[in-house]
mmCIF file of C-alpha atoms in Angstrom:
data_model
loop_
_atom_site.group_PDB
_atom_site.id
_atom_site.type_symbol
_atom_site.label_atom_id
_atom_site.label_comp_id
_atom_site.label_asym_id
_atom_site.label_seq_id
_atom_site.Cartn_x
_atom_site.Cartn_y
_atom_site.Cartn_z
ATOM 1 C CA UNK A 16 0.000 0.000 0.000
ATOM 2 C CA UNK A 17 2.673 2.436 -1.125
ATOM 3 C CA UNK A 18 0.331 5.370 -1.676
ATOM 4 C CA UNK A 19 -0.543 5.316 2.012
ATOM 5 C CA UNK A 20 2.959 6.536 2.810
ATOM 6 C CA UNK A 21 4.313 10.025 2.221
ATOM 7 C CA UNK A 22 7.912 8.859 2.596
ATOM 8 C CA UNK A 23 8.709 8.332 -1.084
ATOM 9 C CA UNK A 24 11.241 11.044 -1.715
ATOM 10 C CA UNK A 25 8.715 13.515 -3.078
ATOM 11 C CA UNK A 26 7.739 16.753 -1.469
ATOM 12 C CA UNK A 27 4.447 16.465 0.413
ATOM 13 C CA UNK A 28 2.693 19.160 2.422
ATOM 14 C CA UNK A 29 1.585 18.595 5.971
ATOM 15 C CA UNK A 30 -1.734 19.512 7.511
ATOM 16 C CA UNK A 31 -2.319 22.960 8.889
ATOM 17 C CA UNK A 32 -1.547 23.621 12.558
ATOM 18 C CA UNK A 33 -5.003 25.180 13.000
ATOM 19 C CA UNK A 34 -8.060 25.812 10.859
ATOM 20 C CA UNK A 35 -8.210 29.052 8.893
ATOM 21 C CA UNK A 36 -11.348 30.008 10.800
ATOM 22 C CA UNK A 37 -11.207 30.514 14.567
ATOM 23 C CA UNK A 38 -13.027 27.300 15.450
ATOM 24 C CA UNK A 39 -12.228 24.054 17.228
ATOM 25 C CA UNK A 40 -10.556 21.514 14.945
ATOM 26 C CA UNK A 41 -12.286 18.235 14.187
ATOM 27 C CA UNK A 42 -9.066 17.003 12.590
ATOM 28 C CA UNK A 43 -7.154 17.607 15.809
ATOM 29 C CA UNK A 44 -9.891 15.986 17.902
ATOM 30 C CA UNK A 45 -9.857 12.860 15.756
ATOM 31 C CA UNK A 46 -6.089 12.565 16.020
ATOM 32 C CA UNK A 47 -6.063 12.589 19.813
ATOM 33 C CA UNK A 48 -6.877 16.204 20.662
ATOM 34 C CA UNK A 49 -9.816 17.669 22.546
ATOM 35 C CA UNK A 50 -13.437 17.582 21.432
ATOM 36 C CA UNK A 51 -14.254 20.652 23.513
ATOM 37 C CA UNK A 52 -16.263 23.214 21.565
ATOM 38 C CA UNK A 53 -17.382 20.711 18.940
ATOM 39 C CA UNK A 54 -20.838 19.276 18.278
ATOM 40 C CA UNK A 55 -21.413 15.582 18.894
ATOM 41 C CA UNK A 56 -19.522 13.643 16.194
ATOM 42 C CA UNK A 57 -21.684 11.889 13.625
ATOM 43 C CA UNK A 58 -19.531 8.767 13.985
ATOM 44 C CA UNK A 59 -17.605 7.427 16.982
ATOM 45 C CA UNK A 60 -14.079 8.829 16.822
ATOM 46 C CA UNK A 61 -12.862 5.402 17.951
ATOM 47 C CA UNK A 62 -13.992 4.008 14.579
ATOM 48 C CA UNK A 63 -11.567 6.247 12.672
ATOM 49 C CA UNK A 64 -8.321 4.520 11.772
ATOM 50 C CA UNK A 65 -4.982 5.960 10.718
ATOM 51 C CA UNK A 66 -4.086 4.907 7.196
ATOM 52 C CA UNK A 67 -0.427 5.693 7.882
ATOM 53 C CA UNK A 68 0.351 9.178 6.531
ATOM 54 C CA UNK A 69 -0.219 12.505 8.307
ATOM 55 C CA UNK A 70 -2.737 15.072 7.071
ATOM 56 C CA UNK A 71 -1.998 15.755 3.388
ATOM 57 C CA UNK A 72 0.729 13.112 3.438
ATOM 58 C CA UNK A 73 -1.177 11.914 0.385
ATOM 59 C CA UNK A 74 -1.093 15.367 -1.194
ATOM 60 C CA UNK A 75 -4.213 16.750 -2.846
ATOM 61 C CA UNK A 76 -3.852 18.772 -6.024
ATOM 62 C CA UNK A 77 -4.749 22.387 -5.276
ATOM 63 C CA UNK A 78 -3.568 24.043 -8.486
ATOM 64 C CA UNK A 79 -4.525 21.581 -11.214
ATOM 65 C CA UNK A 80 -3.093 22.017 -14.689
ATOM 66 C CA UNK A 81 -4.885 20.740 -17.762
ATOM 67 C CA UNK A 82 -4.147 19.723 -21.326
ATOM 68 C CA UNK A 83 -6.481 19.706 -24.329
ATOM 69 C CA UNK A 84 -7.592 16.145 -25.022
ATOM 70 C CA UNK A 85 -5.837 16.179 -28.399
ATOM 71 C CA UNK A 86 -2.455 16.820 -26.738
ATOM 72 C CA UNK A 87 -2.605 13.959 -24.217
ATOM 73 C CA UNK A 88 0.000 11.284 -24.955
ATOM 74 C CA UNK A 89 0.463 9.628 -21.559
ATOM 75 C CA UNK A 90 -2.759 7.608 -21.390
ATOM 76 C CA UNK A 91 -3.504 4.209 -22.920
ATOM 77 C CA UNK A 92 -6.856 3.793 -24.655
ATOM 78 C CA UNK A 93 -8.193 1.557 -21.877
ATOM 79 C CA UNK A 94 -6.981 3.582 -18.898
ATOM 80 C CA UNK A 95 -9.725 4.762 -16.548
ATOM 81 C CA UNK A 96 -10.484 8.461 -16.211
ATOM 82 C CA UNK A 97 -13.002 10.210 -13.983
ATOM 83 C CA UNK A 98 -15.404 12.036 -16.277
ATOM 84 C CA UNK A 99 -17.125 15.192 -15.043
ATOM 85 C CA UNK A 100 -19.381 17.452 -17.120
ATOM 86 C CA UNK A 101 -20.870 20.510 -15.415
ATOM 87 C CA UNK A 102 -22.966 22.932 -17.451
ATOM 88 C CA UNK A 103 -21.334 21.699 -20.646
ATOM 89 C CA UNK A 104 -17.752 22.056 -19.398
ATOM 90 C CA UNK A 105 -16.245 18.572 -19.633
ATOM 91 C CA UNK A 106 -13.078 17.430 -17.869
ATOM 92 C CA UNK A 107 -11.302 14.109 -17.407
ATOM 93 C CA UNK A 108 -9.193 13.233 -14.374
ATOM 94 C CA UNK A 109 -6.936 10.208 -15.006
ATOM 95 C CA UNK A 110 -7.113 7.618 -12.253
ATOM 96 C CA UNK A 111 -3.358 7.113 -12.704
ATOM 97 C CA UNK A 112 -3.018 10.580 -11.113
ATOM 98 C CA UNK A 113 -5.887 10.429 -8.604
ATOM 99 C CA UNK A 114 -4.642 7.119 -7.214
ATOM 100 C CA UNK A 115 -1.658 9.070 -5.811
ATOM 101 C CA UNK A 116 -3.500 12.245 -4.734
ATOM 102 C CA UNK A 117 -7.144 11.287 -4.053
ATOM 103 C CA UNK A 118 -8.458 14.881 -4.165
ATOM 104 C CA UNK A 119 -8.367 17.619 -6.799
ATOM 105 C CA UNK A 120 -9.615 21.047 -5.717
ATOM 106 C CA UNK A 121 -10.832 22.528 -8.979
ATOM 107 C CA UNK A 122 -13.282 25.023 -10.462
ATOM 108 C CA UNK A 123 -15.553 23.912 -13.309
ATOM 109 C CA UNK A 124 -17.979 26.292 -15.008
ATOM 110 C CA UNK A 125 -17.245 28.805 -12.218
ATOM 111 C CA UNK A 126 -18.303 26.240 -9.596
ATOM 112 C CA UNK A 127 -15.734 25.217 -6.944
ATOM 113 C CA UNK A 128 -15.548 21.422 -7.143
ATOM 114 C CA UNK A 129 -13.619 18.673 -5.353
ATOM 115 C CA UNK A 130 -13.068 15.585 -7.493
ATOM 116 C CA UNK A 131 -12.282 12.737 -5.104
ATOM 117 C CA UNK A 132 -11.180 9.118 -5.477
ATOM 118 C CA UNK A 133 -10.655 6.478 -2.807
ATOM 119 C CA UNK A 134 -8.482 3.583 -4.032
ATOM 120 C CA UNK A 135 -9.414 1.396 -1.063
ATOM 121 C CA UNK A 136 -13.100 1.577 -1.999
ATOM 122 C CA UNK A 137 -12.507 2.157 -5.719
ATOM 123 C CA UNK A 138 -15.029 4.996 -5.532
ATOM 124 C CA UNK A 139 -15.162 8.372 -7.259
ATOM 125 C CA UNK A 140 -17.360 11.260 -6.098
ATOM 126 C CA UNK A 141 -17.403 14.931 -7.137
ATOM 127 C CA UNK A 142 -18.519 17.525 -4.582
ATOM 128 C CA UNK A 143 -19.518 21.185 -4.596
ATOM 129 C CA UNK A 144 -17.006 22.947 -2.322
ATOM 130 C CA UNK A 145 -19.437 25.711 -1.335
ATOM 131 C CA UNK A 146 -20.926 25.476 2.163
ATOM 132 C CA UNK A 147 -22.843 28.231 3.961
ATOM 133 C CA UNK A 148 -21.352 31.047 1.906
ATOM 134 C CA UNK A 149 -17.754 29.824 2.179
ATOM 135 C CA UNK A 150 -15.616 27.930 -0.330
ATOM 136 C CA UNK A 151 -13.847 24.971 1.232
ATOM 137 C CA UNK A 152 -10.498 23.530 0.215
ATOM 138 C CA UNK A 153 -10.166 19.828 0.928
ATOM 139 C CA UNK A 154 -7.195 17.742 2.009
ATOM 140 C CA UNK A 155 -6.563 14.137 2.987
ATOM 141 C CA UNK A 156 -6.797 13.642 6.749
ATOM 142 C CA UNK A 157 -4.682 10.479 6.866
ATOM 143 C CA UNK A 158 -7.674 8.776 8.485
ATOM 144 C CA UNK A 159 -10.031 6.084 7.239
ATOM 145 C CA UNK A 160 -13.591 5.291 8.221
ATOM 146 C CA UNK A 161 -14.759 1.835 7.198
ATOM 147 C CA UNK A 162 -11.680 1.705 4.942
ATOM 148 C CA UNK A 163 -12.837 4.829 3.084
ATOM 149 C CA UNK A 164 -11.007 8.116 2.617
ATOM 150 C CA UNK A 165 -11.771 10.758 5.239
ATOM 151 C CA UNK A 166 -11.260 14.282 3.933
ATOM 152 C CA UNK A 167 -10.868 17.470 5.930
ATOM 153 C CA UNK A 168 -11.452 21.064 4.961
ATOM 154 C CA UNK A 169 -8.769 23.625 5.691
ATOM 155 C CA UNK A 170 -11.208 26.377 6.632
ATOM 156 C CA UNK A 171 -12.758 24.636 9.673
ATOM 157 C CA UNK A 172 -10.830 21.345 9.828
ATOM 158 C CA UNK A 173 -14.082 19.435 9.858
ATOM 159 C CA UNK A 174 -13.697 15.795 8.811
ATOM 160 C CA UNK A 175 -15.815 14.625 5.879
ATOM 161 C CA UNK A 176 -16.702 11.173 4.605
ATOM 162 C CA UNK A 177 -15.577 10.798 1.002
ATOM 163 C CA UNK A 178 -18.233 8.178 0.392
ATOM 164 C CA UNK A 179 -21.254 10.105 1.698
ATOM 165 C CA UNK A 180 -20.146 13.755 1.655
ATOM 166 C CA UNK A 181 -21.272 14.221 5.255
ATOM 167 C CA UNK A 182 -19.365 16.228 7.849
ATOM 168 C CA UNK A 183 -18.625 13.673 10.573
ATOM 169 C CA UNK A 184 -16.335 15.393 13.125
ATOM 170 C CA UNK A 185 -16.006 19.161 13.561
ATOM 171 C CA UNK A 186 -18.040 22.349 13.498
ATOM 172 C CA UNK A 187 -19.738 21.371 10.220
ATOM 173 C CA UNK A 188 -20.800 17.948 11.494
ATOM 174 C CA UNK A 189 -24.101 16.934 9.919
ATOM 175 C CA UNK A 190 -23.634 19.137 6.854
ATOM 176 C CA UNK A 191 -24.019 17.346 3.520
ATOM 177 C CA UNK A 192 -22.003 18.383 0.486
ATOM 178 C CA UNK A 193 -23.832 18.646 -2.829
ATOM 179 C CA UNK A 194 -22.663 16.215 -5.506
ATOM 180 C CA UNK A 195 -22.151 16.152 -9.265
ATOM 181 C CA UNK A 196 -22.281 13.088 -11.523
ATOM 182 C CA UNK A 197 -18.904 11.466 -12.156
ATOM 183 C CA UNK A 198 -18.250 8.301 -14.142
ATOM 184 C CA UNK A 199 -15.184 6.087 -14.441
ATOM 185 C CA UNK A 200 -14.733 5.493 -18.170
ATOM 186 C CA UNK A 201 -11.997 4.487 -20.658
ATOM 187 C CA UNK A 202 -9.779 7.282 -21.901
ATOM 188 C CA UNK A 203 -10.139 6.421 -25.594
ATOM 189 C CA UNK A 204 -13.927 6.468 -25.547
ATOM 190 C CA UNK A 205 -13.983 9.717 -23.559
ATOM 191 C CA UNK A 206 -11.534 11.421 -25.931
ATOM 192 C CA UNK A 207 -13.488 10.358 -29.005
ATOM 193 C CA UNK A 208 -16.786 11.572 -27.544
ATOM 194 C CA UNK A 209 -15.342 14.753 -25.982
ATOM 195 C CA UNK A 210 -12.468 15.908 -28.227
ATOM 196 C CA UNK A 211 -12.671 19.459 -26.864
ATOM 197 C CA UNK A 212 -12.493 18.466 -23.197
ATOM 198 C CA UNK A 213 -9.637 19.220 -20.812
ATOM 199 C CA UNK A 214 -7.568 16.521 -19.114
ATOM 200 C CA UNK A 215 -5.711 16.770 -15.809
ATOM 201 C CA UNK A 216 -1.973 16.911 -16.509
ATOM 202 C CA UNK A 217 0.752 14.879 -14.815
ATOM 203 C CA UNK A 218 2.452 18.239 -14.205
ATOM 204 C CA UNK A 219 1.167 18.239 -10.634
ATOM 205 C CA UNK A 220 4.158 19.660 -8.791
ATOM 206 C CA UNK A 221 4.814 16.257 -7.202
ATOM 207 C CA UNK A 222 7.080 13.376 -8.152
ATOM 208 C CA UNK A 223 4.961 10.246 -8.512
ATOM 209 C CA UNK A 224 5.157 7.165 -10.713
ATOM 210 C CA UNK A 225 2.052 8.030 -12.693
ATOM 211 C CA UNK A 226 0.775 5.074 -14.684
ATOM 212 C CA UNK A 227 1.759 2.564 -12.015
ATOM 213 C CA UNK A 228 -0.552 1.064 -9.417
ATOM 214 C CA UNK A 229 0.655 1.264 -5.793
ATOM 215 C CA UNK A 230 -1.995 -1.307 -4.792
ATOM 216 C CA UNK A 231 -1.286 -4.279 -7.124
ATOM 217 C CA UNK A 232 -3.704 -7.140 -6.678
ATOM 218 C CA UNK A 233 -5.912 -5.183 -4.283
ATOM 219 C CA UNK A 234 -9.107 -5.819 -6.241
ATOM 220 C CA UNK A 235 -8.826 -9.610 -6.118
ATOM 221 C CA UNK A 236 -12.374 -10.742 -5.392
ATOM 222 C CA UNK A 237 -11.017 -13.110 -2.740
ATOM 223 C CA UNK A 238 -8.953 -10.477 -0.903
ATOM 224 C CA UNK A 239 -9.985 -8.365 2.077
ATOM 225 C CA UNK A 240 -10.325 -4.565 2.299
ATOM 226 C CA UNK A 241 -7.567 -2.641 4.061
ATOM 227 C CA UNK A 242 -8.301 -1.607 7.667
ATOM 228 C CA UNK A 243 -11.950 -2.594 7.417
ATOM 229 C CA UNK A 244 -13.248 -3.911 10.731
ATOM 230 C CA UNK A 245 -16.963 -4.093 10.029
ATOM 231 C CA UNK A 246 -19.078 -7.071 9.097
ATOM 232 C CA UNK A 247 -19.501 -7.669 5.384
ATOM 233 C CA UNK A 248 -23.062 -8.060 4.126
ATOM 234 C CA UNK A 249 -23.169 -11.734 3.188
ATOM 235 C CA UNK A 250 -25.019 -11.294 -0.091
ATOM 236 C CA UNK A 251 -21.667 -10.920 -1.893
ATOM 237 C CA UNK A 252 -17.980 -11.115 -1.046
ATOM 238 C CA UNK A 253 -16.355 -7.924 0.227
ATOM 239 C CA UNK A 254 -14.444 -7.096 -2.968
ATOM 240 C CA UNK A 255 -17.223 -7.841 -5.449
ATOM 241 C CA UNK A 256 -17.443 -4.931 -7.864
ATOM 242 C CA UNK A 257 -20.897 -3.347 -7.932
ATOM 243 C CA UNK A 258 -22.620 -0.326 -9.366
ATOM 244 C CA UNK A 259 -24.491 1.598 -6.685
ATOM 245 C CA UNK A 260 -27.405 3.925 -7.409
ATOM 246 C CA UNK A 261 -29.438 6.175 -5.114
ATOM 247 C CA UNK A 262 -32.754 7.833 -5.870
ATOM 248 C CA UNK A 263 -34.503 9.653 -3.064
ATOM 249 C CA UNK A 264 -34.379 7.378 -0.037
ATOM 250 C CA UNK A 265 -33.931 4.238 -2.134
ATOM 251 C CA UNK A 266 -30.652 2.514 -2.976
ATOM 252 C CA UNK A 267 -29.800 -0.418 -5.216
ATOM 253 C CA UNK A 268 -26.664 -2.263 -6.251
ATOM 254 C CA UNK A 269 -25.861 -4.694 -9.033
ATOM 255 C CA UNK A 270 -22.730 -6.827 -9.393
ATOM 256 C CA UNK A 271 -20.783 -5.772 -12.470
ATOM 257 C CA UNK A 272 -20.380 -9.401 -13.500
ATOM 258 C CA UNK A 273 -24.171 -9.618 -13.896
ATOM 259 C CA UNK A 274 -24.401 -6.276 -15.669
ATOM 260 C CA UNK A 275 -21.555 -7.312 -17.988
ATOM 261 C CA UNK A 276 -23.497 -10.391 -19.064
ATOM 262 C CA UNK A 277 -26.615 -8.376 -19.923
ATOM 263 C CA UNK A 278 -25.076 -4.967 -20.750
ATOM 264 C CA UNK A 279 -28.456 -3.218 -20.380
ATOM 265 C CA UNK A 280 -30.748 -3.450 -17.364
ATOM 266 C CA UNK A 281 -33.961 -1.507 -16.819
ATOM 267 C CA UNK A 282 -34.415 -0.519 -13.173
ATOM 268 C CA UNK A 283 -37.195 1.281 -11.330
ATOM 269 C CA UNK A 284 -35.938 3.022 -8.207
ATOM 270 C CA UNK A 285 -38.028 5.270 -5.985
ATOM 271 C CA UNK A 286 -40.656 5.345 -8.724
ATOM 272 C CA UNK A 287 -38.216 6.453 -11.410
ATOM 273 C CA UNK A 288 -37.393 4.466 -14.542
ATOM 274 C CA UNK A 289 -33.648 4.127 -15.188
ATOM 275 C CA UNK A 290 -31.531 2.373 -17.785
ATOM 276 C CA UNK A 291 -28.206 0.965 -16.582
ATOM 277 C CA UNK A 292 -25.466 0.246 -19.133
ATOM 278 C CA UNK A 293 -22.146 -1.586 -19.216
ATOM 279 C CA UNK A 294 -19.517 -1.307 -21.930
ATOM 280 C CA UNK A 295 -16.166 -3.136 -22.207
ATOM 281 C CA UNK A 296 -12.746 -1.576 -22.511
ATOM 282 C CA UNK A 297 -11.748 -0.096 -19.130
ATOM 283 C CA UNK A 298 -8.745 -1.462 -17.240
ATOM 284 C CA UNK A 299 -8.881 -1.997 -13.496
ATOM 285 C CA UNK A 300 -6.619 0.537 -11.781
ATOM 286 C CA UNK A 301 -6.102 -1.839 -8.854
ATOM 287 C CA UNK A 302 -5.071 -5.060 -10.586
ATOM 288 C CA UNK A 303 -1.613 -5.092 -12.212
ATOM 289 C CA UNK A 304 1.515 -3.059 -11.416
ATOM 290 C CA UNK A 305 0.928 -1.062 -14.612
ATOM 291 C CA UNK A 306 -2.616 0.297 -14.699
ATOM 292 C CA UNK A 307 -3.019 -0.160 -18.457
ATOM 293 C CA UNK A 308 -2.300 -3.895 -18.012
ATOM 294 C CA UNK A 309 -5.223 -4.321 -15.621
ATOM 295 C CA UNK A 310 -8.122 -6.670 -16.194
ATOM 296 C CA UNK A 311 -10.997 -5.302 -18.288
ATOM 297 C CA UNK A 312 -13.699 -4.391 -15.764
ATOM 298 C CA UNK A 313 -15.671 -2.238 -18.180
ATOM 299 C CA UNK A 314 -17.501 1.013 -17.536
ATOM 300 C CA UNK A 315 -21.059 1.878 -16.582
ATOM 301 C CA UNK A 316 -23.616 4.549 -17.297
ATOM 302 C CA UNK A 317 -27.009 5.274 -15.751
ATOM 303 C CA UNK A 318 -29.600 7.416 -17.496
ATOM 304 C CA UNK A 319 -33.248 8.396 -17.498
ATOM 305 C CA UNK A 320 -34.580 6.703 -20.676
ATOM 306 C CA UNK A 321 -36.937 9.516 -21.623
ATOM 307 C CA UNK A 322 -36.837 11.766 -24.685
ATOM 308 C CA UNK A 323 -39.560 14.408 -24.934
ATOM 309 C CA UNK A 324 -41.605 12.400 -22.464
ATOM 310 C CA UNK A 325 -41.369 9.172 -24.450
ATOM 311 C CA UNK A 326 -39.896 6.098 -22.756
ATOM 312 C CA UNK A 327 -37.151 4.375 -24.740
ATOM 313 C CA UNK A 328 -36.134 0.725 -24.509
ATOM 314 C CA UNK A 329 -32.446 -0.008 -24.997
ATOM 315 C CA UNK A 330 -30.370 -3.021 -25.975
ATOM 316 C CA UNK A 331 -26.643 -3.495 -26.651
ATOM 317 C CA UNK A 332 -25.368 -2.952 -30.184
ATOM 318 C CA UNK A 333 -21.675 -3.486 -30.836
ATOM 319 C CA UNK A 334 -19.755 -1.295 -28.416
ATOM 320 C CA UNK A 335 -22.761 0.960 -27.938
ATOM 321 C CA UNK A 336 -26.514 0.783 -27.540
ATOM 322 C CA UNK A 337 -29.669 1.107 -29.637
ATOM 323 C CA UNK A 338 -33.230 2.060 -28.748
ATOM 324 C CA UNK A 339 -36.091 -0.033 -30.075
ATOM 325 C CA UNK A 340 -38.421 2.896 -30.660
ATOM 326 C CA UNK A 341 -36.311 4.925 -33.133
ATOM 327 C CA UNK A 342 -33.328 2.599 -33.843
ATOM 328 C CA UNK A 343 -30.997 5.452 -32.906
ATOM 329 C CA UNK A 344 -27.551 4.383 -31.687
ATOM 330 C CA UNK A 345 -26.111 5.715 -28.427
ATOM 331 C CA UNK A 346 -22.669 5.848 -26.834
ATOM 332 C CA UNK A 347 -21.692 5.040 -23.248
ATOM 333 C CA UNK A 348 -22.206 8.677 -22.294
ATOM 334 C CA UNK A 349 -25.904 8.661 -23.147
ATOM 335 C CA UNK A 350 -25.652 10.612 -26.396
ATOM 336 C CA UNK A 351 -27.275 9.521 -29.644
ATOM 337 C CA UNK A 352 -24.567 9.239 -32.306
ATOM 338 C CA UNK A 353 -26.713 8.126 -35.250
ATOM 339 C CA UNK A 354 -30.337 7.809 -36.273
ATOM 340 C CA UNK A 355 -33.402 10.032 -35.864
ATOM 341 C CA UNK A 356 -32.336 11.191 -32.390
ATOM 342 C CA UNK A 357 -28.705 11.964 -33.272
ATOM 343 C CA UNK A 358 -27.297 14.612 -30.922
ATOM 344 C CA UNK A 359 -29.873 13.946 -28.195
ATOM 345 C CA UNK A 360 -28.443 13.647 -24.675
ATOM 346 C CA UNK A 361 -30.114 11.500 -22.019
ATOM 347 C CA UNK A 362 -30.208 12.794 -18.457
ATOM 348 C CA UNK A 363 -27.300 11.251 -16.542
ATOM 349 C CA UNK A 364 -27.967 9.782 -13.098
ATOM 350 C CA UNK A 365 -25.376 9.812 -10.332
ATOM 351 C CA UNK A 366 -23.926 6.412 -9.549
ATOM 352 C CA UNK A 367 -20.746 4.890 -8.207
ATOM 353 C CA UNK A 368 -18.698 1.880 -9.258
ATOM 354 C CA UNK A 369 -17.248 0.496 -6.049
ATOM 355 C CA UNK A 370 -16.666 -2.588 -3.924
ATOM 356 C CA UNK A 371 -19.573 -4.326 -2.221
ATOM 357 C CA UNK A 372 -18.160 -3.929 1.291
ATOM 358 C CA UNK A 373 -18.139 -0.144 0.899
ATOM 359 C CA UNK A 374 -21.547 0.227 -0.726
ATOM 360 C CA UNK A 375 -23.301 -2.120 1.705
ATOM 361 C CA UNK A 376 -21.606 -0.514 4.715
ATOM 362 C CA UNK A 377 -22.617 3.023 3.827
ATOM 363 C CA UNK A 378 -26.015 1.950 2.407
ATOM 364 C CA UNK A 379 -26.960 -1.090 4.538
ATOM 365 C CA UNK A 380 -30.577 -0.744 3.363
ATOM 366 C CA UNK A 381 -29.596 -1.320 -0.257
ATOM 367 C CA UNK A 382 -31.603 -3.545 -2.538
ATOM 368 C CA UNK A 383 -29.795 -5.850 -4.944
ATOM 369 C CA UNK A 384 -30.495 -6.277 -8.647
ATOM 370 C CA UNK A 385 -29.164 -9.569 -10.010
ATOM 371 C CA UNK A 386 -28.958 -11.181 -13.402
#
């Protein structure tokens, strides 16, 4: 677990001595300090575990640099990138970079955003950094909760769950961050569909072996999650890859192996019709020493299958998808690329590709969709 250590010869910042605002520090309290002046933590502090490094020992990227997609030459076609599109401004964040940094503090379409990735849960979530009139800047706390990244903000030093976006220790305890859809997709498909997008550069200001995986073999379905002390929901093994979807108060998960066999699944969740897609061609970032050599775990998309109020029925077609009603063809990103509906974009639905232990721990009420 090399990325859990800051002692690799590269410069890494350390956490702040005190929050920017004059408030009690949740970060300090969770690392053995006092809880005086803080609201009741949302989780028992005793359940937080040190992952090894100090605050920001896994350094977030605070001044991200980007390249036009056409100029990127360091990514293999099958390498996973985190795809974010806010108000038509599309950006890709290579997992080969995020696996070493876990957080990018960015601004997209004039919105302060934190793009976050937890290797131990294989989960990607994008958050709005605005809370109560302030803009937060996030760092890595060096702590884990249920094996998941725990972030902290530098303004109040509140601790935040990467997986849920909830403030869990500190003055902002109980606050929920707003989210944006993010999908883990293959670089080649993203580039072809979004040739004008920007891509996070490896010019990060840090010396890391980008392209390599510091957690080789971690996603073996028979392995165990790192520093996870909870009970695993027995419906699947801990490291089973699933897609998790939330709608309202409802949650559902489906093993990727089942989705891969069918490629298209129609789901109704909280009264809403959804279409769930799987497409081949994305390497696992947590399998081989070189990310591009990883096993093909594919990529997913979740969309509302409505166009002008009409419900569409989808099926796989080659590397893409086709609807029965108009015979239009669609790509993984929910855009019609040919046929009567060419250029039409389906509404994307937030989802997360992750391990079963993480999804079922944070959403113990989840339903399961099987093949």
